[in-house]
Amino acid sequence: MNVLLHANIFLILLSSVFTATTASSLRKVSKNSTEDETNRYLQKFSNDKWFDGKSSTVRNDVEWRDNNRNLLNIGRGGKITEIDGVHYWIGSKPAGNWNDGGDIYLYKSRNLGSNSWRFVRKIWTFEDNKTAANCEIHYNEKYGTTIVHCKSRKMFISYDGINGDFKLAYYTDPAKLSDDWNWGSNAVFLEGDTMYFGASRCRKPEGKCITNSRTVFIYKLNDAWTGFDETNPIVTTWKWPDSDVII
């Protein structure tokens, strides 16, 4: 098993998806738009075929909306996962301030068309300045659990499927590093039934990352995907400057 190769390919694909998501990320009618401008915009939108569950056409330079005509809230690195032949897109509502918002939304589509996404539910509502980013949803067939993994080692677990009650939990740090090591960008990737967790980390003793400490860690999760493997949690690491290529 070439974990290095799989991790490299996954992170490159992840970067492409995130770039595409950001590029198509949905121009809104400005708050300063006049009433006439807004009405013309809405009229044009209503004349288009705004929802088609069978569509597989991806369109650029248009707003992507769900079956309720609401903008897709798939910001902050929202990812697409296929579960039982259905594509699920999970993300958060974009905001000017990174700490503003962060509620987790879920959509589904069978064909990935721009206008084929159905709103499923809001999985989590955050309070204060707590946010979620880089989220990804998976179904663990062995344990019958639906799990959302997010940045900063946040995860949300449902024992009753996608429409069940999700509970917030956190991973513990298996590396046993000093407290000034932060958790940066991260992603999970599945190989067979084994889930891996990749994270960019560096030392920030005074709130600023020390460049030559920057390291990418690849962790192995346990069978339930609810924590790090107790026997061999750290699969490999890449230290700066090589880690810059991966990140």
PDB file of C-alpha atoms in Angstrom, residues 5 93 121 187 228 230 233:
ATOM      1  CA  LEU A   5       1.127   8.188  -3.341  1.00  0.00           C
ATOM      2  CA  LYS A  93     -22.316  29.560   4.663  1.00  0.00           C
ATOM      3  CA  ARG A 121     -30.708  19.604   6.049  1.00  0.00           C
ATOM      4  CA  ALA A 187      -8.547  16.397   5.046  1.00  0.00           C
ATOM      5  CA  PHE A 228      -6.869   8.003  15.991  1.00  0.00           C
ATOM      6  CA  GLU A 230      -4.304   3.470  19.275  1.00  0.00           C
ATOM      7  CA  PRO A 233      -1.686   6.540  14.775  1.00  0.00           C
TER       8      PRO A 233
END
